GROMACS .gro file of C-alpha atoms in nm:
model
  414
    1UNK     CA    1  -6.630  -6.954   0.552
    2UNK     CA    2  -6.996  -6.947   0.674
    3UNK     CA    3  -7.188  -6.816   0.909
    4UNK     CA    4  -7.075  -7.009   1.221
    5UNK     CA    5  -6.692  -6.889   1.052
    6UNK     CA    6  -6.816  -6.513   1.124
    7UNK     CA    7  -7.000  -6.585   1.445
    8UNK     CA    8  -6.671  -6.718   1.592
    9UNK     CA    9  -6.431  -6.461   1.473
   10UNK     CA   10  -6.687  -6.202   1.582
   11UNK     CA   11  -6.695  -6.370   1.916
   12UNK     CA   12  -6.282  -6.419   1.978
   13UNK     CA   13  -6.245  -6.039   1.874
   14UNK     CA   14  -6.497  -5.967   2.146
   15UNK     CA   15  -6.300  -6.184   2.422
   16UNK     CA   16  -5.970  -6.095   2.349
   17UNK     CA   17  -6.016  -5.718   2.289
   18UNK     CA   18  -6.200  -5.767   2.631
   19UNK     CA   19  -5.912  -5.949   2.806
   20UNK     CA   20  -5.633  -5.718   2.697
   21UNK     CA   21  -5.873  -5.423   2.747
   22UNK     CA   22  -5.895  -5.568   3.136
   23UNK     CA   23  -5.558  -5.642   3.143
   24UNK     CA   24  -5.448  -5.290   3.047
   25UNK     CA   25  -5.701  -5.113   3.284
   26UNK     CA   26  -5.511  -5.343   3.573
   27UNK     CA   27  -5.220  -5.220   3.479
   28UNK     CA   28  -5.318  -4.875   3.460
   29UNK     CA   29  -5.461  -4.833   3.797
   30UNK     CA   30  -5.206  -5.039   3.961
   31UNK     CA   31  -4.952  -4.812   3.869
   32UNK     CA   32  -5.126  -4.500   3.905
   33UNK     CA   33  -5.176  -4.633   4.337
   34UNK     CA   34  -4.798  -4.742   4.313
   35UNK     CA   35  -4.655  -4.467   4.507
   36UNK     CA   36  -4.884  -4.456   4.844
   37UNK     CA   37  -5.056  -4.723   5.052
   38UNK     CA   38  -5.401  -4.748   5.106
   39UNK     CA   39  -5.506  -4.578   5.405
   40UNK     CA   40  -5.591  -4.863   5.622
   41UNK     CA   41  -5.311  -5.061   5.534
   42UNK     CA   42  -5.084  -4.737   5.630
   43UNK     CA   43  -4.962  -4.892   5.951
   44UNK     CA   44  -4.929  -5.280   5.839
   45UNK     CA   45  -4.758  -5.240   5.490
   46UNK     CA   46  -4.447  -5.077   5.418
   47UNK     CA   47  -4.439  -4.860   5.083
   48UNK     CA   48  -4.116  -5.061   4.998
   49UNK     CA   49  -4.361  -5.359   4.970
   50UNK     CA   50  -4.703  -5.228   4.861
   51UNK     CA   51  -4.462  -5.051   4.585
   52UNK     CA   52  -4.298  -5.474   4.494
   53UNK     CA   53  -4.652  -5.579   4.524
   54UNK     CA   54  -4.783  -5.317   4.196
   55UNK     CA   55  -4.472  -5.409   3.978
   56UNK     CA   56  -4.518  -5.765   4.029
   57UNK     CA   57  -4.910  -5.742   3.934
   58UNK     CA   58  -4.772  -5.558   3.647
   59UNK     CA   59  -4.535  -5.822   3.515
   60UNK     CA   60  -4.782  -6.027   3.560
   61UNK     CA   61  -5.057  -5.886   3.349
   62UNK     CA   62  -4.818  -5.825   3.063
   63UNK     CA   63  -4.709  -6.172   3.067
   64UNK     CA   64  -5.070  -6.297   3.045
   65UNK     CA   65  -5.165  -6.048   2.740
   66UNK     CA   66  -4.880  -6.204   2.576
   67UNK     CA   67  -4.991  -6.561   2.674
   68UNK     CA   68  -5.353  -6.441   2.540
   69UNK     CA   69  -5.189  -6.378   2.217
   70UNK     CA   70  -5.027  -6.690   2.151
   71UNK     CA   71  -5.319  -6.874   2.217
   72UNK     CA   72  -5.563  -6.671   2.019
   73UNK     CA   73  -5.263  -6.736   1.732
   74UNK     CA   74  -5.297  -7.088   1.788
   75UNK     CA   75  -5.664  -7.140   1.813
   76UNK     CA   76  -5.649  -6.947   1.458
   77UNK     CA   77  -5.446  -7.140   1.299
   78UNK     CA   78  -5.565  -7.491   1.427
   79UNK     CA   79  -5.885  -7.419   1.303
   80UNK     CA   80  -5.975  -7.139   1.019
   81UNK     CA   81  -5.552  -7.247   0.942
   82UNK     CA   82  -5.630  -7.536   0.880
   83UNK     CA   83  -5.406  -7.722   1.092
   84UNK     CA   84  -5.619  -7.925   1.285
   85UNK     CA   85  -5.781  -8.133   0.944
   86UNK     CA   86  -5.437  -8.168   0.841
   87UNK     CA   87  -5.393  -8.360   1.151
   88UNK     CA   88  -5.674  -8.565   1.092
   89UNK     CA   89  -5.555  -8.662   0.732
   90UNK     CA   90  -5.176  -8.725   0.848
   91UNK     CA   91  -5.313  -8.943   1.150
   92UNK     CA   92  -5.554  -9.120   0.891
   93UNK     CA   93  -5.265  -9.234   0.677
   94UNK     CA   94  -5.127  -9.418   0.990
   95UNK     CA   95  -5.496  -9.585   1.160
   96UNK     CA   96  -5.860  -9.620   1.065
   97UNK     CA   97  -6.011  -9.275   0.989
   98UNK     CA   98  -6.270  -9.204   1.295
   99UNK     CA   99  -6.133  -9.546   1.482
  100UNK     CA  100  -6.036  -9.528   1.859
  101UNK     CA  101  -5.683  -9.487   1.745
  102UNK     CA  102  -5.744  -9.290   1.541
  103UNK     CA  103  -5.964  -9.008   1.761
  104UNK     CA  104  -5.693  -9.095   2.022
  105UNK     CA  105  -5.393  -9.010   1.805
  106UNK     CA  106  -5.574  -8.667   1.718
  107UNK     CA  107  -5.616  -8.508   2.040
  108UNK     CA  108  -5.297  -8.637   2.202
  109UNK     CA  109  -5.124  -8.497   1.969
  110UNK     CA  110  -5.290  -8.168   1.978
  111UNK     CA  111  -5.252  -8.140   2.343
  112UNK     CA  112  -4.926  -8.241   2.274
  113UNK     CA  113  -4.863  -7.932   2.090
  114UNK     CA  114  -5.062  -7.690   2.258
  115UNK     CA  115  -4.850  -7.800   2.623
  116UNK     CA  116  -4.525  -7.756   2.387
  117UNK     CA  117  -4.648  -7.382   2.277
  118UNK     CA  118  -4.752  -7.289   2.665
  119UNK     CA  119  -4.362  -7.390   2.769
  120UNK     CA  120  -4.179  -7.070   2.695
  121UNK     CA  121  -4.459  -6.863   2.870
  122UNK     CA  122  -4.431  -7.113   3.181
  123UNK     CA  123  -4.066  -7.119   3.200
  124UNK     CA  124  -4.081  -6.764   3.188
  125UNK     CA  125  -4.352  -6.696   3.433
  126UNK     CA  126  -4.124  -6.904   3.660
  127UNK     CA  127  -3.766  -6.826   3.629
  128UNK     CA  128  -3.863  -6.454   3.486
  129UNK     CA  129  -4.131  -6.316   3.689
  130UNK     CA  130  -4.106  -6.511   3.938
  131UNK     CA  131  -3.771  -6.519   4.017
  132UNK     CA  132  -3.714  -6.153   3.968
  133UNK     CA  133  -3.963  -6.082   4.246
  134UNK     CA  134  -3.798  -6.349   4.481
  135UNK     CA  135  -4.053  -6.642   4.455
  136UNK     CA  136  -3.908  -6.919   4.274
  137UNK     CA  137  -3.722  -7.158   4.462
  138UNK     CA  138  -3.717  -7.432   4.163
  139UNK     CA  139  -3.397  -7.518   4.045
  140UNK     CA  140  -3.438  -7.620   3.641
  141UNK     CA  141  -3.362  -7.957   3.722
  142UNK     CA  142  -3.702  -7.975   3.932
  143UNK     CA  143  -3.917  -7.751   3.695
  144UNK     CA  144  -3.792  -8.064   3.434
  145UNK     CA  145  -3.905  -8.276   3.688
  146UNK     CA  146  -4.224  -8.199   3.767
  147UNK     CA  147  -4.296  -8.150   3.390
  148UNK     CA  148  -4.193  -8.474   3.337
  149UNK     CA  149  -4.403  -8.667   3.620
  150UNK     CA  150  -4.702  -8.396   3.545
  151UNK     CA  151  -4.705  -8.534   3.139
  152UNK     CA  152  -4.674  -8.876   3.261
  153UNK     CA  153  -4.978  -8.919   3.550
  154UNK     CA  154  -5.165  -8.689   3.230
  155UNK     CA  155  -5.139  -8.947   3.023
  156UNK     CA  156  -5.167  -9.181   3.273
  157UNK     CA  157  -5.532  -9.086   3.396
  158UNK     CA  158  -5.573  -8.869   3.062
  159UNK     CA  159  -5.554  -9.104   2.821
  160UNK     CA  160  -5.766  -9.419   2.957
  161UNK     CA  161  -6.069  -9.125   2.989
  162UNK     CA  162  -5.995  -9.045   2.632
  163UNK     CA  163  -6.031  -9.373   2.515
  164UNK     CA  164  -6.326  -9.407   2.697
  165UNK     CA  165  -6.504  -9.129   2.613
  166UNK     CA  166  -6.413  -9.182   2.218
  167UNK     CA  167  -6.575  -9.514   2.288
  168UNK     CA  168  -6.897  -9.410   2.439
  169UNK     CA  169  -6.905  -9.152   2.155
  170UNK     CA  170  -6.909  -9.410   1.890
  171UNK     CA  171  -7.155  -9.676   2.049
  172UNK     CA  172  -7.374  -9.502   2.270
  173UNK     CA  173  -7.585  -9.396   1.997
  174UNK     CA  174  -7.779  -9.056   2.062
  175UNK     CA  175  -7.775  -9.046   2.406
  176UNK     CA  176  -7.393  -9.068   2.416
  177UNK     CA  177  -7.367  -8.730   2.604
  178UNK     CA  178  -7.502  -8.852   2.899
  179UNK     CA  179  -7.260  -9.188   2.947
  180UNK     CA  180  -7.017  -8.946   2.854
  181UNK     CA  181  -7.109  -8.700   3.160
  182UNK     CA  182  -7.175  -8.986   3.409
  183UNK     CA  183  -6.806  -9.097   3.367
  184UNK     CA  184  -6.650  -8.736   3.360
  185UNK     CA  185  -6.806  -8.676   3.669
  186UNK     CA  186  -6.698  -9.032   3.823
  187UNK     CA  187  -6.348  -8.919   3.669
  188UNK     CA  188  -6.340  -8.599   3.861
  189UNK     CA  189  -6.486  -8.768   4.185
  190UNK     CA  190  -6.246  -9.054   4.181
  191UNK     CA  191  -5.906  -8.799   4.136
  192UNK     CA  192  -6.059  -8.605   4.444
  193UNK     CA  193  -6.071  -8.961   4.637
  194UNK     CA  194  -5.734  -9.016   4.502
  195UNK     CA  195  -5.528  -8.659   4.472
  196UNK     CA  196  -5.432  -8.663   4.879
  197UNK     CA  197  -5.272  -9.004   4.890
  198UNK     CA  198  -5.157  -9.080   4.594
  199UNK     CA  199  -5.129  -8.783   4.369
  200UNK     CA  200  -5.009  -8.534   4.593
  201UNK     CA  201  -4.724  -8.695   4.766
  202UNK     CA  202  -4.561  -8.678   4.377
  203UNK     CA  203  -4.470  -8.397   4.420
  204UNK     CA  204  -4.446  -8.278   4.731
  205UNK     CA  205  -4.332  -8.422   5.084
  206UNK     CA  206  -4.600  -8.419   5.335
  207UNK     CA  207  -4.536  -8.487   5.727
  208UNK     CA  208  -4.734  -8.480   5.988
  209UNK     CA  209  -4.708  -8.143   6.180
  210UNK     CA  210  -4.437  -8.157   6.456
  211UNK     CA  211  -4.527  -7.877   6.696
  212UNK     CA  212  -4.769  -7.993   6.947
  213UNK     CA  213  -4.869  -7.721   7.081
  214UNK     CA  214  -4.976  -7.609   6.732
  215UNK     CA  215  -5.136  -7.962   6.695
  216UNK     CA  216  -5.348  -7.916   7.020
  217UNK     CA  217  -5.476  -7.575   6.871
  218UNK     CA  218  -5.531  -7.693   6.570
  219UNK     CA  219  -5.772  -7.953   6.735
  220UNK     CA  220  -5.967  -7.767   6.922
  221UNK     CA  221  -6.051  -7.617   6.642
  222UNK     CA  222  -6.167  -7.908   6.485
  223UNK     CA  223  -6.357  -8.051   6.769
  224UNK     CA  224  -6.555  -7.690   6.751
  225UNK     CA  225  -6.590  -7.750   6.377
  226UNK     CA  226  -6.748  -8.071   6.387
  227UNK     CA  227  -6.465  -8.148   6.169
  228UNK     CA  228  -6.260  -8.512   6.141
  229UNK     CA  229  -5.948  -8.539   5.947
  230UNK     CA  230  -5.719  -8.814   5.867
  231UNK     CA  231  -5.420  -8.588   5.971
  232UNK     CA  232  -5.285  -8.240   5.984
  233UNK     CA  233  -4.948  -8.217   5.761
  234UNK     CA  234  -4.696  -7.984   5.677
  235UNK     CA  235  -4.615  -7.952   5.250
  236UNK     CA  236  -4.216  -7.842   5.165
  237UNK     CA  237  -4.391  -7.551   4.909
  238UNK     CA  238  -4.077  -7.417   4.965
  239UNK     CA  239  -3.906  -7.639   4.782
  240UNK     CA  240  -4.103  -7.465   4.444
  241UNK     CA  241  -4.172  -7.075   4.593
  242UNK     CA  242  -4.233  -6.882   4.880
  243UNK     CA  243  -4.583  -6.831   4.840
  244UNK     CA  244  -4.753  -6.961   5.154
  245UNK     CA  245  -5.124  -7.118   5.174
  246UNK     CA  246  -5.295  -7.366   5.399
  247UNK     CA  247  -5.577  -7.626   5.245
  248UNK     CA  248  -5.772  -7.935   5.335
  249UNK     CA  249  -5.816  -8.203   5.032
  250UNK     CA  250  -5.994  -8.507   5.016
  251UNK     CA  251  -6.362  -8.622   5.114
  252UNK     CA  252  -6.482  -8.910   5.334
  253UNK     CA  253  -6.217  -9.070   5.500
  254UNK     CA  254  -5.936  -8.935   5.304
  255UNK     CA  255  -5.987  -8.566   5.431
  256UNK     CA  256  -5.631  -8.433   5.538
  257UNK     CA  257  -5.530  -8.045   5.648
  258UNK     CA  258  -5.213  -7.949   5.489
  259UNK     CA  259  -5.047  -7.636   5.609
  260UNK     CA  260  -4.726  -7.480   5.366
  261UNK     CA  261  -4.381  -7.473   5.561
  262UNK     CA  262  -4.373  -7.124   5.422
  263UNK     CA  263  -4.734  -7.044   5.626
  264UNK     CA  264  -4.599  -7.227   5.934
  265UNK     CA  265  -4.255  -6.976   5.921
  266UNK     CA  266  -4.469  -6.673   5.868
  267UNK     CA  267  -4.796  -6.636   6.108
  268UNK     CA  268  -4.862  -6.694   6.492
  269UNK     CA  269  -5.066  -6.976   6.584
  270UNK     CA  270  -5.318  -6.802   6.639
  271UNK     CA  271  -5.346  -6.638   6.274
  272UNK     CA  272  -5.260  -7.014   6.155
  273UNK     CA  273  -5.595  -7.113   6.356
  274UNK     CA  274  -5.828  -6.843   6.195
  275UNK     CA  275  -5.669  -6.929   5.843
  276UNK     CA  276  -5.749  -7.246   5.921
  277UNK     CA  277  -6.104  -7.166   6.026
  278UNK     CA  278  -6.124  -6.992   5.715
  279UNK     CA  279  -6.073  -7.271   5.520
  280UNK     CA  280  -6.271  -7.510   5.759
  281UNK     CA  281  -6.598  -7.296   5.679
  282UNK     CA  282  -6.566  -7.334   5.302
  283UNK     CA  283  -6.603  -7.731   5.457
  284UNK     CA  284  -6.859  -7.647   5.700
  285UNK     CA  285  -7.052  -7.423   5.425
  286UNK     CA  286  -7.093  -7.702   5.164
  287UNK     CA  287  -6.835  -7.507   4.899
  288UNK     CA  288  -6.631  -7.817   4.747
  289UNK     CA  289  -7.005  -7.989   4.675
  290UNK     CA  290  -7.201  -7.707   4.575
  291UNK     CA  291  -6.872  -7.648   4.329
  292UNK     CA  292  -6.909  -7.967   4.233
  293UNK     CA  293  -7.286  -7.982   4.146
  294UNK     CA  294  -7.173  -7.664   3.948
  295UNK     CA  295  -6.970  -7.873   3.749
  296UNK     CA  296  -7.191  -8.121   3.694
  297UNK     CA  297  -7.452  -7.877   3.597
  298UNK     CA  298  -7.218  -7.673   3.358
  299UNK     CA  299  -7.049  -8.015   3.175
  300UNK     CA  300  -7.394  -8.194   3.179
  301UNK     CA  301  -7.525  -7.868   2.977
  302UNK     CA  302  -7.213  -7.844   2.756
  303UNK     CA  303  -7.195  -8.206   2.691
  304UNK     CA  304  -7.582  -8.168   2.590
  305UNK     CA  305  -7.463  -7.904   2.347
  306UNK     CA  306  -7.217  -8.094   2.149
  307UNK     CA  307  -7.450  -8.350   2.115
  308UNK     CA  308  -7.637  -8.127   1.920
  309UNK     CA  309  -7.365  -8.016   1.722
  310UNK     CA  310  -7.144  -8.340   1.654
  311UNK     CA  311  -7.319  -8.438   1.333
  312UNK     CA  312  -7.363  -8.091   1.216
  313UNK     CA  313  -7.183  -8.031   0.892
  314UNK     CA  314  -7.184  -7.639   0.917
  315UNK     CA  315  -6.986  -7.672   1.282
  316UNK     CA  316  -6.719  -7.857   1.135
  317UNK     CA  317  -6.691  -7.660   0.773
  318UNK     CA  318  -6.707  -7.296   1.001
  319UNK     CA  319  -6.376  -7.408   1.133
  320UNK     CA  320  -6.236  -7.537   0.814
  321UNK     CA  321  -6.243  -7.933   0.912
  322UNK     CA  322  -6.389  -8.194   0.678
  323UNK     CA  323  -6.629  -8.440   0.735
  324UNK     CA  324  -6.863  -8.487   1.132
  325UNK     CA  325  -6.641  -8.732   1.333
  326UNK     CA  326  -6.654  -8.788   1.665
  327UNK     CA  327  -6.285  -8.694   1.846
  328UNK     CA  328  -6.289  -8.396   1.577
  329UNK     CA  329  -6.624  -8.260   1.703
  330UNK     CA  330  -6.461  -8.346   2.023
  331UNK     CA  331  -6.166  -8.152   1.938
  332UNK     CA  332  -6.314  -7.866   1.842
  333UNK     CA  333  -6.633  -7.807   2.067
  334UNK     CA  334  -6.326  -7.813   2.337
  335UNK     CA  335  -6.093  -7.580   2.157
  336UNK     CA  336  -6.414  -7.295   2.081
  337UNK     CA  337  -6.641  -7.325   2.350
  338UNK     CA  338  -6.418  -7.120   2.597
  339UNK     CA  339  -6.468  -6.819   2.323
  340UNK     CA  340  -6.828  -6.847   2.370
  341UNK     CA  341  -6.824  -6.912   2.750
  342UNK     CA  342  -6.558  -6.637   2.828
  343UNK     CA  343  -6.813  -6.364   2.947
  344UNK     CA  344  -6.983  -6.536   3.187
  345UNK     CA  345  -6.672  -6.549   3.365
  346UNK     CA  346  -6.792  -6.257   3.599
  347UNK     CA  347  -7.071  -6.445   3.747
  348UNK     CA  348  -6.870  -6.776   3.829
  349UNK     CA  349  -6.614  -6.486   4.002
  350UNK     CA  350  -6.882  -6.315   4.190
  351UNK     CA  351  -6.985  -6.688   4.331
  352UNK     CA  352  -6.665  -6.780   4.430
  353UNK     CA  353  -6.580  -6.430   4.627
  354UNK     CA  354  -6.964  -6.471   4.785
  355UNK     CA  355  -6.784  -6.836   4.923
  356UNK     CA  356  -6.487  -6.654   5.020
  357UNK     CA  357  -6.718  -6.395   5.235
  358UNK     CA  358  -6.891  -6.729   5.355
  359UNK     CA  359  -6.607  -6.853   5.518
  360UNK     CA  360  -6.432  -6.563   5.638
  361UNK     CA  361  -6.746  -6.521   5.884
  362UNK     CA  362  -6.747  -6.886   5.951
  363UNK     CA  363  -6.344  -6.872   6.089
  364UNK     CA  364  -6.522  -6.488   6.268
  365UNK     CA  365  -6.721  -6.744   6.461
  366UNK     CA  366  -6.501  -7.021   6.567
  367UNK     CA  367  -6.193  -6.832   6.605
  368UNK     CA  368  -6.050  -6.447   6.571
  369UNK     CA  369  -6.147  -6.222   6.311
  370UNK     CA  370  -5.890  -5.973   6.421
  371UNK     CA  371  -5.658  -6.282   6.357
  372UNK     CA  372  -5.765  -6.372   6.046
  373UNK     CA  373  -5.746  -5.985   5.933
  374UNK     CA  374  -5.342  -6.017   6.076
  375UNK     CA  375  -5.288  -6.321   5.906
  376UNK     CA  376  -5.411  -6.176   5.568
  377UNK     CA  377  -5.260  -5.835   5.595
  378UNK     CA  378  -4.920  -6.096   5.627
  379UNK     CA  379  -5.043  -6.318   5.319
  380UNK     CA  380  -5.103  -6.028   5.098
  381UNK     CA  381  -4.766  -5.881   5.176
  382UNK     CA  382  -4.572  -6.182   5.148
  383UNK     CA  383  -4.733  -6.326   4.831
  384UNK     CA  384  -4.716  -5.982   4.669
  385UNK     CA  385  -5.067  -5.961   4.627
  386UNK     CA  386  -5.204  -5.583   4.512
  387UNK     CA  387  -5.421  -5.387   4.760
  388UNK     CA  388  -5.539  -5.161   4.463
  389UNK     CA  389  -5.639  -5.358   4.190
  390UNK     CA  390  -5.891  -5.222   3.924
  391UNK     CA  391  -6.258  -5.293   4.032
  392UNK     CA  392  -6.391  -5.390   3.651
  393UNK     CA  393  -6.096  -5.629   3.644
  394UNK     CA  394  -6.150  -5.724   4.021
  395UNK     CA  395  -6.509  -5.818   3.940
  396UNK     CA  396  -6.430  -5.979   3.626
  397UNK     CA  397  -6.191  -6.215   3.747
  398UNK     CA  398  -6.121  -6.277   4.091
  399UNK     CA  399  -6.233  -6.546   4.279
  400UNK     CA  400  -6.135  -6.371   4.617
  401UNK     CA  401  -6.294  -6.028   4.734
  402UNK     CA  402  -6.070  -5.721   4.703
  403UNK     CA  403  -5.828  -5.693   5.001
  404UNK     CA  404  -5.973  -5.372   5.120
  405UNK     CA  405  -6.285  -5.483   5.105
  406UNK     CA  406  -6.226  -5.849   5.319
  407UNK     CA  407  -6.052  -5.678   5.598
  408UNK     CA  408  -6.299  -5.400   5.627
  409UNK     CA  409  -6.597  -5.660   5.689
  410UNK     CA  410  -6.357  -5.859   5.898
  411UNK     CA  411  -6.266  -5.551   6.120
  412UNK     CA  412  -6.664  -5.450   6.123
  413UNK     CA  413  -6.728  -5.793   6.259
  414UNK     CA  414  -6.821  -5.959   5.909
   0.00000   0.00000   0.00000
């Protein structure tokens, strides 16, 4: 134990008192709003639902204090456990200590076995929660499935990167960090160009929408826009739940709009237009780049970090590893950073509901607000979203505004 030993434990008891603290203020003031519906959704939400919507909020928070402490258990016992240098020795006995191999043996195996740990918590969050409140429409047979296909296209595109990175580590000398950014960002750029037509359809089915009338809507909307598309399609997400959502993925070329069946079966056309809109002025607004240049900015700054720290022999003995070596640094920066990072958490929140506020007045301009309000009054009751959630856990965490708060400036004209 040394300094860097007490700064870290001083810093996880400060994020995860913090997260259960939020997560037990959610659930208190979900519950305590459980029993009558906000005023101005009085006349568009029945108490039947606004009452399903606070106890699945609640089963959902208690799930995810649990799932906060089996990975603070984890993180423990990787690191001041020891766990994670007995790793390194055991893989050492089998390849050249600090090799490619090696480094790639290490963290595949830890990932491994931190994927393993988050698969009771998963399974349980799918055919618990969300089966009890009438989401889940995975049989076990497809969960396997796409668990299967999901750990094979990660080691697919996960493991060349690794390699890669391990590499530049090792031979880059001290700039390293920076070849090491310029490829994670080409990695992240090039699975964008890639997720519509190739990774997607893995998944999911995706054909082209069938109702023209719909179709003609839809592009009139886009010719308002300014916006080109390589296609409007319709995604089976009923095939996994009955959430509903609507998206468009892709850049250059390979943009495509992809509406749920589950959206299609629940709103109008003309609340599927101002969703639509909505999601159209995140385009029109810049969001996917300037989120983007955010995580350039934020990796390029982290990667600059561990550079600093990879040959430090006090980073590596505060978490009880042995000697500096490049996938353990690796290792570790990866699995302790989020610790340090958590609280800043509010401000990448507060950018992302700003966005959201962007484009809701964007879709106010090319298409209905009173629409859009309709068509999110629908969403929030269908996906059992809460309409009173606690404002310090609001702020902290989510990325959309409060629902209250969105349809008031929606109904005011944004």
């Amino acid at each position: 134990m040394n300094a860097f030993s007490w700064l870290f434990l001083a810093a996880l008891a400060a994020a995860t008192l913090t997260r259960l603290w939020l997560a037990w203020r959610q659930v208190a003031h979900v519950r305590g709003h459980r029993d009558a519906v906000p005023a101005s959704f009085a006349d568009a939400i029945p108490l039947a639902s606004h009452q399903k919507a606070a106890d699945y909020t609640v089963a959902k928070m208690r799930l995810a204090a649990v799932e906060v402490l089996i990975g603070v258990a984890a993180l423990l016992v990787l690191t001041l456990g020891g766990l994670l240098q007995w790793i390194w020795q055991a893989w050492a006995r089998a390849f050249e200590a600090g090799g490619l191999a090696h480094g790639t043996a290490l963290i595949a195996s830890v990932t491994v076995l931190l994927s393993v740990l988050e698969l009771p918590v998963s399974a349980y969050r799918t055919f618990g929660v969300e089966s009890r409140f009438g989401f889940n429409r995975m049989s076990v047979r497809l969960y396997l499935a796409d668990l299967a296909r999901s750990t094979a296209l990660g080691a697919l595109l996960g493991l060349p990167l690794l390699v890669l990175v391990l590499w530049l580590m090792q031979r880059m000398g001290e700039a390293w960090w920076l070849y090491v950014w310029l490829a994670w960002m080409g990695f992240n750029l090039l699975v964008l160009l890639l997720y519509p037509t190739l990774i997607a359809p893995l998944f999911n089915r995706f054909t082209p929408l069938a109702d023209p009338a719909l179709a003609e809507r839809i592009q009139r909307l886009l010719a308002r826009c300014g916006f080109r598309s390589n296609g409007l399609f319709v995604m089976d997400g009923s095939r996994r739940s009955a959430h509903g959502n609507a998206y468009f993925t892709g850049f250059g070329a390979a943009k495509r709009i992809v509406f749920f069946d589950t959206l299609l079966a629940r709103l109008a056309p003309p609340e599927i237009e101002a969703v639509l809109a909505h999601e159209l002025g995140h385009y029109r607004r810049h969001h996917v780049w300037k989120r983007i240049a955010l995580l350039a900015g934020m990796s390029f700054g982290l990667l600059w970090v561990l550079g600093r720290l990879i040959d430090e022999s006090w980073f590596y003995a505060g978490l009880n590893a042995g000697t500096p070596d490049a996938a353990l640094g690796l290792l570790l920066f990866v699995l302790v950073m989020p610790v340090f990072t958590y609280f800043l958490q509010p401000l990448a929140s507060l950018y992302s509901r700003g966005h959201e506020f962007e484009a809701d007045a964007y879709a106010a301009t090319h298409a209905s607000a009173a629409e859009l309000a309709r068509a999110l009054v629908k969403l929030y009751q269908d996906n059992a979203a809460t309409l009173t959630p606690d404002p310090v856990h609001s702020a902290f965490y989510d990325s959309h505004p409060p629902a209250a708060r969105r349809i008031a400036r929606l109904q005011a004209g944004t």
